[in-house]
Coordinates of C-alpha atoms in Angstrom, one line a residue:
X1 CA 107.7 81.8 128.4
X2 CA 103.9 82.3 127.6
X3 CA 102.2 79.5 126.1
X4 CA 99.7 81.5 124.4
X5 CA 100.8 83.7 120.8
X6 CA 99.1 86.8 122.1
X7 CA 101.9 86.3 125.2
X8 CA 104.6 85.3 122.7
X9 CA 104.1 88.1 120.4
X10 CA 103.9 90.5 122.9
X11 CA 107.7 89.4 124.3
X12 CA 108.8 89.5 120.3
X13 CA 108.2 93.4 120.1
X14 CA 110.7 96.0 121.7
X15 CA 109.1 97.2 124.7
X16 CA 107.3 100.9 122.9
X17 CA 105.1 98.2 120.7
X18 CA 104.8 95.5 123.4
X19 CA 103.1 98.6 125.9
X20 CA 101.4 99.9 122.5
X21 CA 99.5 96.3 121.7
X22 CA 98.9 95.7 125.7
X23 CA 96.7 98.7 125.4
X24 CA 94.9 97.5 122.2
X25 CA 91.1 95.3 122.4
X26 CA 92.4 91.6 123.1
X27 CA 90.5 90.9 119.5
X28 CA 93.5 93.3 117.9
X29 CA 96.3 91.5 119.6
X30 CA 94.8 88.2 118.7
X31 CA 94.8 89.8 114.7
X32 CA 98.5 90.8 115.4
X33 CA 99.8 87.5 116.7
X34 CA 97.9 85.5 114.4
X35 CA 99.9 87.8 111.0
X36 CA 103.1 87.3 113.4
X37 CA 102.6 83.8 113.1
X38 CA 102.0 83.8 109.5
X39 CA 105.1 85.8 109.1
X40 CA 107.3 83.3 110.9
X41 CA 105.7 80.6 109.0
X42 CA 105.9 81.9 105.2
X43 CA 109.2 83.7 105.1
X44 CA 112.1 81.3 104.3
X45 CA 114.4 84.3 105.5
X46 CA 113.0 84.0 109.0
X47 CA 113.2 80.5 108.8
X48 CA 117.1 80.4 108.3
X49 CA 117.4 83.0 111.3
X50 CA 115.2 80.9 113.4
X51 CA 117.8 78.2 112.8
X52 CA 120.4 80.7 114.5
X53 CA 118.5 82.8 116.7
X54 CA 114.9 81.5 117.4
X55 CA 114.2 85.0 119.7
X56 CA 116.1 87.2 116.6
X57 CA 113.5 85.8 114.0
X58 CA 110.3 86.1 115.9
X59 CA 111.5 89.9 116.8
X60 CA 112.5 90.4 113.1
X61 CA 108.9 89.1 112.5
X62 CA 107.2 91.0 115.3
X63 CA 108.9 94.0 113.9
X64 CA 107.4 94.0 110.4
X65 CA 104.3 93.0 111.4
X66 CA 104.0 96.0 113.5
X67 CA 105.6 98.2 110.5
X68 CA 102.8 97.2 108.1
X69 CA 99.9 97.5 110.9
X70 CA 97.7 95.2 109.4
X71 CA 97.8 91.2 108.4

């Protein structure tokens, strides 16, 4: 598992996005791990799927941080 949230937001996202942030600047995929990270943190809705499914909640996260394209 990578150690880094770049590396652990890329293996949240289904593999179109994953390919689709590997070919953004590293400076981009920093932005878009650090909103996946806030996402995972603030929403209580995550945080009970976590509790179930640790991998379903960051892809759940992964996904809607890719859907709104910004932080």
């Amino acid at each position: 598992m990578p150690a880094d949230s770049v590396g652990r937001f890329l293996m949240a996202l289904d593999p179109d996005h994953r390919e689709a942030v590997r070919a953004r600047p590293r400076e981009e995929q920093e932005r878009l791990a650090a909103a996946w990270e806030r996402e995972l943190e603030a929403d209580d809705e995550l945080d009970t799927l976590d509790e179930l499914s640790p991998p379903a909640a960051e892809a759940e996260a992964a996904r809607r941080v890719m859907e709104r394209g910004t932080d």
